[in-house]
Short mmCIF file of C-alpha atoms and ligand atoms in Angstrom, two decimals:
data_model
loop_
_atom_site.label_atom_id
_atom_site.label_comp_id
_atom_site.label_asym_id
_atom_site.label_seq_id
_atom_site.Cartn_x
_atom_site.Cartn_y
_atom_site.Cartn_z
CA UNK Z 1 0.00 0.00 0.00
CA UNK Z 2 1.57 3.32 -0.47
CA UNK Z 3 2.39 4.48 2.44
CA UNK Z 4 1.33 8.35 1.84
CA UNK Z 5 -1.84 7.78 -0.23
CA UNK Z 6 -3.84 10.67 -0.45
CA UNK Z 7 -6.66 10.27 1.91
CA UNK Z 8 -4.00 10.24 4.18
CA UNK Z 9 -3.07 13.95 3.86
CA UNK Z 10 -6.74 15.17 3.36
CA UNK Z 11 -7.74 13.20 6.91
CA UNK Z 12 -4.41 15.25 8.70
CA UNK Z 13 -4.93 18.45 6.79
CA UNK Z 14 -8.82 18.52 8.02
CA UNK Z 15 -7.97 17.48 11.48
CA UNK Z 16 -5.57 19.58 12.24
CA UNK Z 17 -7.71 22.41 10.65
CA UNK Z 18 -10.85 21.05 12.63
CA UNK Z 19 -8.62 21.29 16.26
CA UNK Z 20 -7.74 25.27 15.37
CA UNK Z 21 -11.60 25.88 14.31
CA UNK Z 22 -12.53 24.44 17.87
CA UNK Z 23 -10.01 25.64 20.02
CA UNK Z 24 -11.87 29.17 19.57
CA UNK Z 25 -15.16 27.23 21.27
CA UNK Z 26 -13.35 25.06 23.84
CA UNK Z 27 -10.33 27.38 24.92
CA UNK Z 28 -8.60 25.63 27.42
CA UNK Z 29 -11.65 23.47 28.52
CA UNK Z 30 -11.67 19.60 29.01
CA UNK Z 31 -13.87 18.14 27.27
CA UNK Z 32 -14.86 14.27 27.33
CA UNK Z 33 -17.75 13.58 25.23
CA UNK Z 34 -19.55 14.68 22.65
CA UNK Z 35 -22.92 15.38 22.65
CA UNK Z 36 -25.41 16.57 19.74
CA UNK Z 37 -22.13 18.47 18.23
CA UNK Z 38 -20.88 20.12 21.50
CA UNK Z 39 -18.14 18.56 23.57
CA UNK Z 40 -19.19 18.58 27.00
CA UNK Z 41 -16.14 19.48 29.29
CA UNK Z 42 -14.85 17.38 32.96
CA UNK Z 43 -13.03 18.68 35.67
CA UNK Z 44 -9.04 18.82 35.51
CA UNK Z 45 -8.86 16.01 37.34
CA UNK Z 46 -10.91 13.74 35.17
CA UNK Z 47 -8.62 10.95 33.77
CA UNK Z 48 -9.46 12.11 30.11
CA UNK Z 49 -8.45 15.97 31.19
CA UNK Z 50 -4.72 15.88 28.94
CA UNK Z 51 -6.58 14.61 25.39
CA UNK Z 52 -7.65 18.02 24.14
CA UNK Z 53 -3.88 19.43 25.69
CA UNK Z 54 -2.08 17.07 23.82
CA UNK Z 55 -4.02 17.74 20.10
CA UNK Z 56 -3.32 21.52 20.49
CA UNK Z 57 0.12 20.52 20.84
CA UNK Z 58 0.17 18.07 18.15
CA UNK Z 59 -1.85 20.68 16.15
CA UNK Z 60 0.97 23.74 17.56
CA UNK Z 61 3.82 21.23 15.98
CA UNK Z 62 2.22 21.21 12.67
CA UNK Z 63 1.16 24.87 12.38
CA UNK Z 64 3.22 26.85 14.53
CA UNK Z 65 -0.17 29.01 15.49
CA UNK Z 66 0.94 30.67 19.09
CA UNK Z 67 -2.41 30.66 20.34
CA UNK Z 68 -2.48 27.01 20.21
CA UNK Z 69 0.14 26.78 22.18
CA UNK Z 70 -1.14 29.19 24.80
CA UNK Z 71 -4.19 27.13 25.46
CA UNK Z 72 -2.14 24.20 25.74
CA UNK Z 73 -0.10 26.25 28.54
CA UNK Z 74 -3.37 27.64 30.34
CA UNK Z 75 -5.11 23.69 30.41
CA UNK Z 76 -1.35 22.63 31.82
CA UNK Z 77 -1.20 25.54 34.62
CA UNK Z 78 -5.16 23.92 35.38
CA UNK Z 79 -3.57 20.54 35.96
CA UNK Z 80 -1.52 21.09 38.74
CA UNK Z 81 -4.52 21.95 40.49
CA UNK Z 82 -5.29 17.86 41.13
CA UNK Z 83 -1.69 17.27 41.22
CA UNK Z 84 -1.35 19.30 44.52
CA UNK Z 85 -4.83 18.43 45.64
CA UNK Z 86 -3.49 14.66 45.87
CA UNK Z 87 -7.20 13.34 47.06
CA UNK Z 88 -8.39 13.87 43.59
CA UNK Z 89 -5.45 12.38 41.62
CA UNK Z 90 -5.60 8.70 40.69
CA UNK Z 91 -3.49 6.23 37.85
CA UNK Z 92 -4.02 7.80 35.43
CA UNK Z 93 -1.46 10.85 35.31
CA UNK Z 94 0.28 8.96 32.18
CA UNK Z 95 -2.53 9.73 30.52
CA UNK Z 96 -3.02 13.39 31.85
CA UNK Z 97 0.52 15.08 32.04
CA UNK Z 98 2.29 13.12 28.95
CA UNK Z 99 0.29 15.01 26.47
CA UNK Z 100 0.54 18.15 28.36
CA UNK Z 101 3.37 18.87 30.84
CA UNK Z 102 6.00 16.41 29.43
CA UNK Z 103 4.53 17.53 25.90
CA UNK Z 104 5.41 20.78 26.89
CA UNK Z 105 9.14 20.45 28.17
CA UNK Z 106 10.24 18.58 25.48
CA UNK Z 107 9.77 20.46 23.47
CA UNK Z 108 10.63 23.83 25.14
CA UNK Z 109 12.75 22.81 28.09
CA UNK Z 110 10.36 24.76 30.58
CA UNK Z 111 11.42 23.42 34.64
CA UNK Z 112 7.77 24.10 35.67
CA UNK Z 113 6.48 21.62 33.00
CA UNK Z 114 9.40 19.47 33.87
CA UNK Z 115 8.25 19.32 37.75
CA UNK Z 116 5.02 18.56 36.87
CA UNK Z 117 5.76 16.01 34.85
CA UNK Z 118 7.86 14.32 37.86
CA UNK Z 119 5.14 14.86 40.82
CA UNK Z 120 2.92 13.05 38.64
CA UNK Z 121 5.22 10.36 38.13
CA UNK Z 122 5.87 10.13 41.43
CA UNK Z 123 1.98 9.89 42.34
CA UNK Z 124 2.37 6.71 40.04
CA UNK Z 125 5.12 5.25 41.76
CA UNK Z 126 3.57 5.64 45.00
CA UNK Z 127 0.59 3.44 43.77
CA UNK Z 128 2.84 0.56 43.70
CA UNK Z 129 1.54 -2.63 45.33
CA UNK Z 130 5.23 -3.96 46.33
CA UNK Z 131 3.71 -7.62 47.53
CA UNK Z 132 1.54 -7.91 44.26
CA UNK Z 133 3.84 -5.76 41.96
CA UNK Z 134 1.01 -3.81 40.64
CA UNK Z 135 0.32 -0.11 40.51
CA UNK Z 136 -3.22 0.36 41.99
CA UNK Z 137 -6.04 1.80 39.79
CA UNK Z 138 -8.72 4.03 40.73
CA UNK Z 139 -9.32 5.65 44.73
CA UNK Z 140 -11.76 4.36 47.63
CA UNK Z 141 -13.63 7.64 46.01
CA UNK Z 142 -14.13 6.00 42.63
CA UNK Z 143 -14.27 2.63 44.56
CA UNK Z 144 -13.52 1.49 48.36
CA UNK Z 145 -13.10 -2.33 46.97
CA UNK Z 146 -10.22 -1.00 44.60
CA UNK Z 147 -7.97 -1.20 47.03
CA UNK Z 148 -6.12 -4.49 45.21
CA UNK Z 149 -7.32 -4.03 41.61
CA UNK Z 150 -4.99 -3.68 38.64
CA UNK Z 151 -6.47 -2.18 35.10
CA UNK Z 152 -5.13 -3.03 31.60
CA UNK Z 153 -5.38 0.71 30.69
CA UNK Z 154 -2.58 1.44 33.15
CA UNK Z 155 -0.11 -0.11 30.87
CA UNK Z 156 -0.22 3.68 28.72
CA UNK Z 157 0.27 5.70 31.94
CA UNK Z 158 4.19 3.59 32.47
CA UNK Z 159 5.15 5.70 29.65
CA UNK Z 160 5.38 8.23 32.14
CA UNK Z 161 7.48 6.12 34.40
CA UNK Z 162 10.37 5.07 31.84
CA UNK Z 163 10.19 9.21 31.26
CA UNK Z 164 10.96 10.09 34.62
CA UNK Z 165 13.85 7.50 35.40
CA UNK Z 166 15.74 8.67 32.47
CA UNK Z 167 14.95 12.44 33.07
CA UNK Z 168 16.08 11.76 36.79
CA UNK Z 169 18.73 9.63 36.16
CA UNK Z 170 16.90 7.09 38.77
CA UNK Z 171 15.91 3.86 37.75
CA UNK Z 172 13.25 2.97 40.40
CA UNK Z 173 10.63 4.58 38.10
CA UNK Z 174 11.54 2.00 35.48
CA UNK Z 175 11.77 -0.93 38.04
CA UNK Z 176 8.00 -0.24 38.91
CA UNK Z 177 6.77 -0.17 35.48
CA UNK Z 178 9.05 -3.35 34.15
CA UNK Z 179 7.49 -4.85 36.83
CA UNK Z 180 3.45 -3.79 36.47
CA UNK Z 181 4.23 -4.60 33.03
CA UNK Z 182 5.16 -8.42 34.38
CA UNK Z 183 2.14 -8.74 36.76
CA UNK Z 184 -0.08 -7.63 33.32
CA UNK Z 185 1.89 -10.49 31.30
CA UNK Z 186 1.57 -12.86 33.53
CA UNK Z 187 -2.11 -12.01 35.05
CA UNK Z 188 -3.93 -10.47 32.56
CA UNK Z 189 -2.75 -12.01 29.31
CA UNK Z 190 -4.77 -15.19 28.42
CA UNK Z 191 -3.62 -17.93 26.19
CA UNK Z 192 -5.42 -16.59 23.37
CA UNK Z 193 -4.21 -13.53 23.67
CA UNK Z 194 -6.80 -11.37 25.53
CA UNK Z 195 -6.97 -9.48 27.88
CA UNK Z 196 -9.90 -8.46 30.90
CA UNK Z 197 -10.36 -5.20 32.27
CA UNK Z 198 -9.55 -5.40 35.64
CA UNK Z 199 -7.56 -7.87 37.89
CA UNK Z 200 -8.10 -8.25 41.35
CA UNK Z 201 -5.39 -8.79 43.89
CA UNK Z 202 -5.56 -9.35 48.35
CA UNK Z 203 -3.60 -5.96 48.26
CA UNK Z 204 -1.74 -7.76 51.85
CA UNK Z 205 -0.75 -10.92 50.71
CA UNK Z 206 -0.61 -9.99 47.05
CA UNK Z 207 -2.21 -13.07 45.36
CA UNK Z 208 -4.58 -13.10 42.50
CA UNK Z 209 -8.17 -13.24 43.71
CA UNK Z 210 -9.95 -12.81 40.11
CA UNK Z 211 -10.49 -11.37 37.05
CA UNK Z 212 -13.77 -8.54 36.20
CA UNK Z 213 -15.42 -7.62 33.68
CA UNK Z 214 -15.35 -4.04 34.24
CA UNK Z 215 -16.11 -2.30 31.30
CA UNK Z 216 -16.34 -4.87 29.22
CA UNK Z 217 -18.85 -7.73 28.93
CA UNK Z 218 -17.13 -9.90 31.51
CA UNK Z 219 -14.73 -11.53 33.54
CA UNK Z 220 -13.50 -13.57 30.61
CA UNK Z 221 -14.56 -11.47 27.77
CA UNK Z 222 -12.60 -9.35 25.30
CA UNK Z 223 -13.55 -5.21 25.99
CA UNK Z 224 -12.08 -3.54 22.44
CA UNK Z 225 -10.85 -0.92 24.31
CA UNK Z 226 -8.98 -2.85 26.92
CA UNK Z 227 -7.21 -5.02 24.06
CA UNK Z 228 -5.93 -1.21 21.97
CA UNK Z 229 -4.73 -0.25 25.53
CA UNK Z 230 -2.65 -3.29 25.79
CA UNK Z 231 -1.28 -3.45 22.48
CA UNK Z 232 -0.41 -0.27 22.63
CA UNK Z 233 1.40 -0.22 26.26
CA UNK Z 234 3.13 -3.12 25.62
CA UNK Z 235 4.60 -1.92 22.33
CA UNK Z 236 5.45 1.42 24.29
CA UNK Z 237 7.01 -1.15 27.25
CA UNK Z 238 9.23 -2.70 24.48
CA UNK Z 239 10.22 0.16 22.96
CA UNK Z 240 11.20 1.34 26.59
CA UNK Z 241 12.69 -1.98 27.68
CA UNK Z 242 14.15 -3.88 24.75
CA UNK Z 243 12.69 -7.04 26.29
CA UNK Z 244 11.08 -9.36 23.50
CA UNK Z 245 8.09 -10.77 25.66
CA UNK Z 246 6.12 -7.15 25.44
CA UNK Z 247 6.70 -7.29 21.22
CA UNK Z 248 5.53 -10.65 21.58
CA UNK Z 249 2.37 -9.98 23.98
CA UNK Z 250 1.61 -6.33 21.57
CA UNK Z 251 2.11 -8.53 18.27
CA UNK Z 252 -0.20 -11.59 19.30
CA UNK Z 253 -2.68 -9.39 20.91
CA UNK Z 254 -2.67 -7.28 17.50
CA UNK Z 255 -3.23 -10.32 15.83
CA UNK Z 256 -6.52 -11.28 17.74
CA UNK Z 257 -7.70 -7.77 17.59
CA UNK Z 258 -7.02 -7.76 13.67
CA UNK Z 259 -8.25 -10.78 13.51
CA UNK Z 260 -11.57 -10.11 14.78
CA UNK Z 261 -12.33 -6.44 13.30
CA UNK Z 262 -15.71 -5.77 11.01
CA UNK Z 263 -15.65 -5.35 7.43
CA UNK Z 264 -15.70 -0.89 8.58
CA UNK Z 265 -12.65 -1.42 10.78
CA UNK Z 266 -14.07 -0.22 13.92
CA UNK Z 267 -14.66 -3.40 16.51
CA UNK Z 268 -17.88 -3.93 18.71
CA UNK Z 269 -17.39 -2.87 22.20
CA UNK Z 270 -16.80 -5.66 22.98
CA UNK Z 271 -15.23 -9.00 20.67
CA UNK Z 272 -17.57 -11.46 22.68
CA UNK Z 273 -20.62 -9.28 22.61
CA UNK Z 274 -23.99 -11.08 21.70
CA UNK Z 275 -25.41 -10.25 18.07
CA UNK Z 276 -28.05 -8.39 19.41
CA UNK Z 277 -25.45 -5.37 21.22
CA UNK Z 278 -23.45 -5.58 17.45
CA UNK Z 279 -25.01 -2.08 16.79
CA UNK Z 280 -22.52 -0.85 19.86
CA UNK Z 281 -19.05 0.07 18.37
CA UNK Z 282 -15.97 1.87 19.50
CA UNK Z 283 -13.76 3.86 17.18
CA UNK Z 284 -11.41 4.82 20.01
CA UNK Z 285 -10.48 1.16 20.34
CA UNK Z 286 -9.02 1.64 16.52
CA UNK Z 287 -7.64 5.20 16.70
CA UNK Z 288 -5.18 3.86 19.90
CA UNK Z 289 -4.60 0.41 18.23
CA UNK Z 290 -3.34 2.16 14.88
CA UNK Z 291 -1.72 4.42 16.56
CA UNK Z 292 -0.34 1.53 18.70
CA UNK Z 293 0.56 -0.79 15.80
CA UNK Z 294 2.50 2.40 14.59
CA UNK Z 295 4.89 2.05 17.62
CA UNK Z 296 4.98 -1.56 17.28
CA UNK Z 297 6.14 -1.82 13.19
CA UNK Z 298 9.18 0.67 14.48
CA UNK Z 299 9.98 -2.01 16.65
CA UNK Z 300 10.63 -4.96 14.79
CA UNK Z 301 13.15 -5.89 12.98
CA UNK Z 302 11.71 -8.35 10.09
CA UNK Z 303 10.79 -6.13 6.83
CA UNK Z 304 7.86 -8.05 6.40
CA UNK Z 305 6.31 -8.04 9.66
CA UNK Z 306 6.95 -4.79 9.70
CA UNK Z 307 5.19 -3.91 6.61
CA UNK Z 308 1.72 -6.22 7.68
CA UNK Z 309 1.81 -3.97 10.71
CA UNK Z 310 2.27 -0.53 8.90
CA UNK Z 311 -0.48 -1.76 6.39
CA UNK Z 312 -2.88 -2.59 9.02
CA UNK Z 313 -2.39 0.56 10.78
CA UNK Z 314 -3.28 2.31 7.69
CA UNK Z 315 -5.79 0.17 6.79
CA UNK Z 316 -7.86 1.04 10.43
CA UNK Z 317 -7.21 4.78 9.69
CA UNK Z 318 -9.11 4.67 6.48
CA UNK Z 319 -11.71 2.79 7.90
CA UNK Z 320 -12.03 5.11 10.12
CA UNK Z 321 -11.72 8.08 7.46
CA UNK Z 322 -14.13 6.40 5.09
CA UNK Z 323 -17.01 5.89 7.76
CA UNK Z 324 -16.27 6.97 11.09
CA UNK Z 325 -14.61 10.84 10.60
CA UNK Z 326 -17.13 14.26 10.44
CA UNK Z 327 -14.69 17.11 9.85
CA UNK Z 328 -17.55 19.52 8.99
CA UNK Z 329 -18.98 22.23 12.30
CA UNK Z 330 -21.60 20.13 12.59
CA UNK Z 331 -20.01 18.42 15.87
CA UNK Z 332 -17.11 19.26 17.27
CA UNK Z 333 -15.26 15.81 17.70
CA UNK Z 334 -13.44 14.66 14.55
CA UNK Z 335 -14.93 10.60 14.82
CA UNK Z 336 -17.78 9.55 15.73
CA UNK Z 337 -19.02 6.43 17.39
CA UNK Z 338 -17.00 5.66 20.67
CA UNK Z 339 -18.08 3.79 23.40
CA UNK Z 340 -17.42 4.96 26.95
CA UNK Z 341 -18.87 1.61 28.89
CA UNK Z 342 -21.76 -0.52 27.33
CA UNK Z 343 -22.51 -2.44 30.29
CA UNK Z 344 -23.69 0.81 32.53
CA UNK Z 345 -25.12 2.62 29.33
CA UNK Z 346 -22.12 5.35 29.75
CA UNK Z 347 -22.02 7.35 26.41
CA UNK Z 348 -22.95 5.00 23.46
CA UNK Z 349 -21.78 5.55 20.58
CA UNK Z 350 -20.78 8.60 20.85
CA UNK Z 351 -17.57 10.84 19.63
CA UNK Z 352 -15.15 10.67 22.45
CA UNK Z 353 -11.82 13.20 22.76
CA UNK Z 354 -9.20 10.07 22.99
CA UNK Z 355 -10.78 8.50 20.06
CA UNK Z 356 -9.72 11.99 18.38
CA UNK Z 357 -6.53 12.21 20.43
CA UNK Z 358 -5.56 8.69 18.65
CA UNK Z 359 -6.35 8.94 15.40
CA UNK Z 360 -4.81 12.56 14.88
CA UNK Z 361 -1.79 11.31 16.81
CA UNK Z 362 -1.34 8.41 14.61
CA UNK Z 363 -1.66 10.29 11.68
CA UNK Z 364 1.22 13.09 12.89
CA UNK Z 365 3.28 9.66 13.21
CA UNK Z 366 3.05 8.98 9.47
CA UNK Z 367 3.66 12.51 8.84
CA UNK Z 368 6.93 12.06 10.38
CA UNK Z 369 6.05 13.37 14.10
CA UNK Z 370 6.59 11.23 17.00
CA UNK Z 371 3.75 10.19 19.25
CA UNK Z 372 3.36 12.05 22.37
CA UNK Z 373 3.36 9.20 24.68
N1 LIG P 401 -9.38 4.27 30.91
C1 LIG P 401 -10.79 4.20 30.92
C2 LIG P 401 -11.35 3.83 29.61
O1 LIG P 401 -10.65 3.36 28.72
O2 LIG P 401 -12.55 4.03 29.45
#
């Protein structure tokens, strides 16, 4: 497939025009969903709250417009609000202050982004289960029975971690997240290469009570999103680590997502969903894995393996430009048709900012600009 086909400039060129049309209605807001055309926005603290951040930076890299890069400074300066609040901060800081603070100082060097950057990583750290080698997801807020539970998402917040210990010069950061990354291979991956939600662990002794459904349909089902969030935090892990087990895990769990995808490109919610819930989709869970699969092609060494995953990648993206993407005003969001959580009727099919986040970030890759994670 050639590799810079022309649908492939038209889908950046809109997008990155769409994010400077609707910077001048969101500012430096946060918004989550997308509702009858208008993003509605969270607090800074949300776990989504660094999405809309890091596409005016990824927009700011391609255009060079200042004020892009001022809102992406004003939604940073919000963030430290739940950084220093520390009740209201939670796993997912990966998520939050790579696209924004560490966004920010590497590109410009600034200290204050820099110090965010490690506070948050240090929040991460601290959520380290030492007997069960997990970082802890979620807050007795969000959950009191959390207290042992692990979450396949939290594989894309150790990005954060391998930052820090070579930014610090300390490798304890990186000793926490080659060692989630373990407890994930070893407890989460199944031997057909899926993953659940959620794991949970006796937080004192450290063993492995069971697995939940969580968002997904259940304990031993196959949530989309869960499976993008693993490919691509494994392929990030590898890339960190060198270590050939997280290719392996990102590659076969690739292969079942892949594997399992609709004729349109964009999975059900869930891979083991009943026929009758087939009308629930989740373009998110394709933006993160192209953008995933991206990271993983750089990785391997075999030409031809390498080239399947490129292809694929591109092949998702145009699914997702042929059927999924609205880059006229009438809605905000660029894709449409995410899926925050099925089983509590959370946002159905609906545009979601990550989904965006992905799918423009994957697209900078293949116009030559790293990811931001
Ligand atoms: N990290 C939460 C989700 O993927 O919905």
């Amino acid at each position: 497939m050639d590799r810079h086909p022309e649908w492939l400039h038209d889908a950046y060129r809109k997008s990155i025009r769409k994010i400077g049309a609707v910077s001048k209605k969101i500012g430096a807001g946060f918004p989550h969903v997308c509702l009858n055309g208008d993003y509605n926005c969270e607090d800074a603290s949300f776990w989504t709250s660094g999405f809309w951040g890091g596409l005016l930076w990824l927009a700011f890299r391609e255009t060079k417009e200042e004020s892009l890069r001022e809102l992406a400074e004003q939604i940073e300066q919000q963030l430290n609000v739940p950084l220093h609040d520390f009740y209201d901060i939670h796993h997912d800081v990966g998520f939050m202050y790579l696209p924004t603070a560490v966004a920010n100082y590497r590109r410009t060097g600034n200290e204050a982004s820099r110090r965010s950057g490690l506070i948050a990583a240090s929040h991460l750290a601290g959520r380290f289960n030492l007997k069960g080698q997990f970082i802890r997801a979620w807050t007795d807020r969000v959950d009191p029975n959390s207290t042992g539970w692990a979450i396949i998402d939290c594989l894309m917040n150790l990005p954060l971690l391998f930052w820090a210990a070579q930014e610090d010069r300390d490798p304890r950061f990186r000793h926490i997240a080659v060692a989630h990354a373990d407890t994930v291979l070893k407890h989460f991956v199944r031997e057909d290469w899926t993953v659940p939600h959620i794991v949970s662990f006796d937080p004192e002794t450290g063993e492995k009570i069971e697995n939940l459904g969580g968002q997904g349909l259940g304990p031993d089902s196959a949530w989309s999103r869960g499976q993008a969030w693993a490919i691509y935090g494994f392929a990030i892990a590898a890339r960190e680590t060198g270590k050939r087990e997280y290719a392996t895990a990102a590659k076969n769990i690739a292969n079942y997502f892949l594997s399992h995808l609709p004729e349109d490109r964009v999975p059900y919610w869930d891979f083991r969903t009943a026929d009758k819930d087939k009308f629930v989709r989740d373009s998110t869970a394709s933006a993160c894995t192209a953008s995933g699969l991206l990271e993983l092609s750089a990785l391997l060494d075999d030409e031809t393996e390498q080239a399947f995953y490129d292809e694929c990648a591109l092949d998702i993206l145009k699914g997702l430009y042929d059927n999924y993407a609205d880059f006229s005003d009438r809605q905000d969001a660029i894709l449409t048709k995410g899926t925050v959580s099925y089983p509590v009727n959370k946002h159905v099919n609906v545009p979601i900012i990550y989904g965006d986040y992905y799918f423009v970030e994957a697209l900078a890759k293949l116009h030559g600009h790293p990811g931001l994670f």
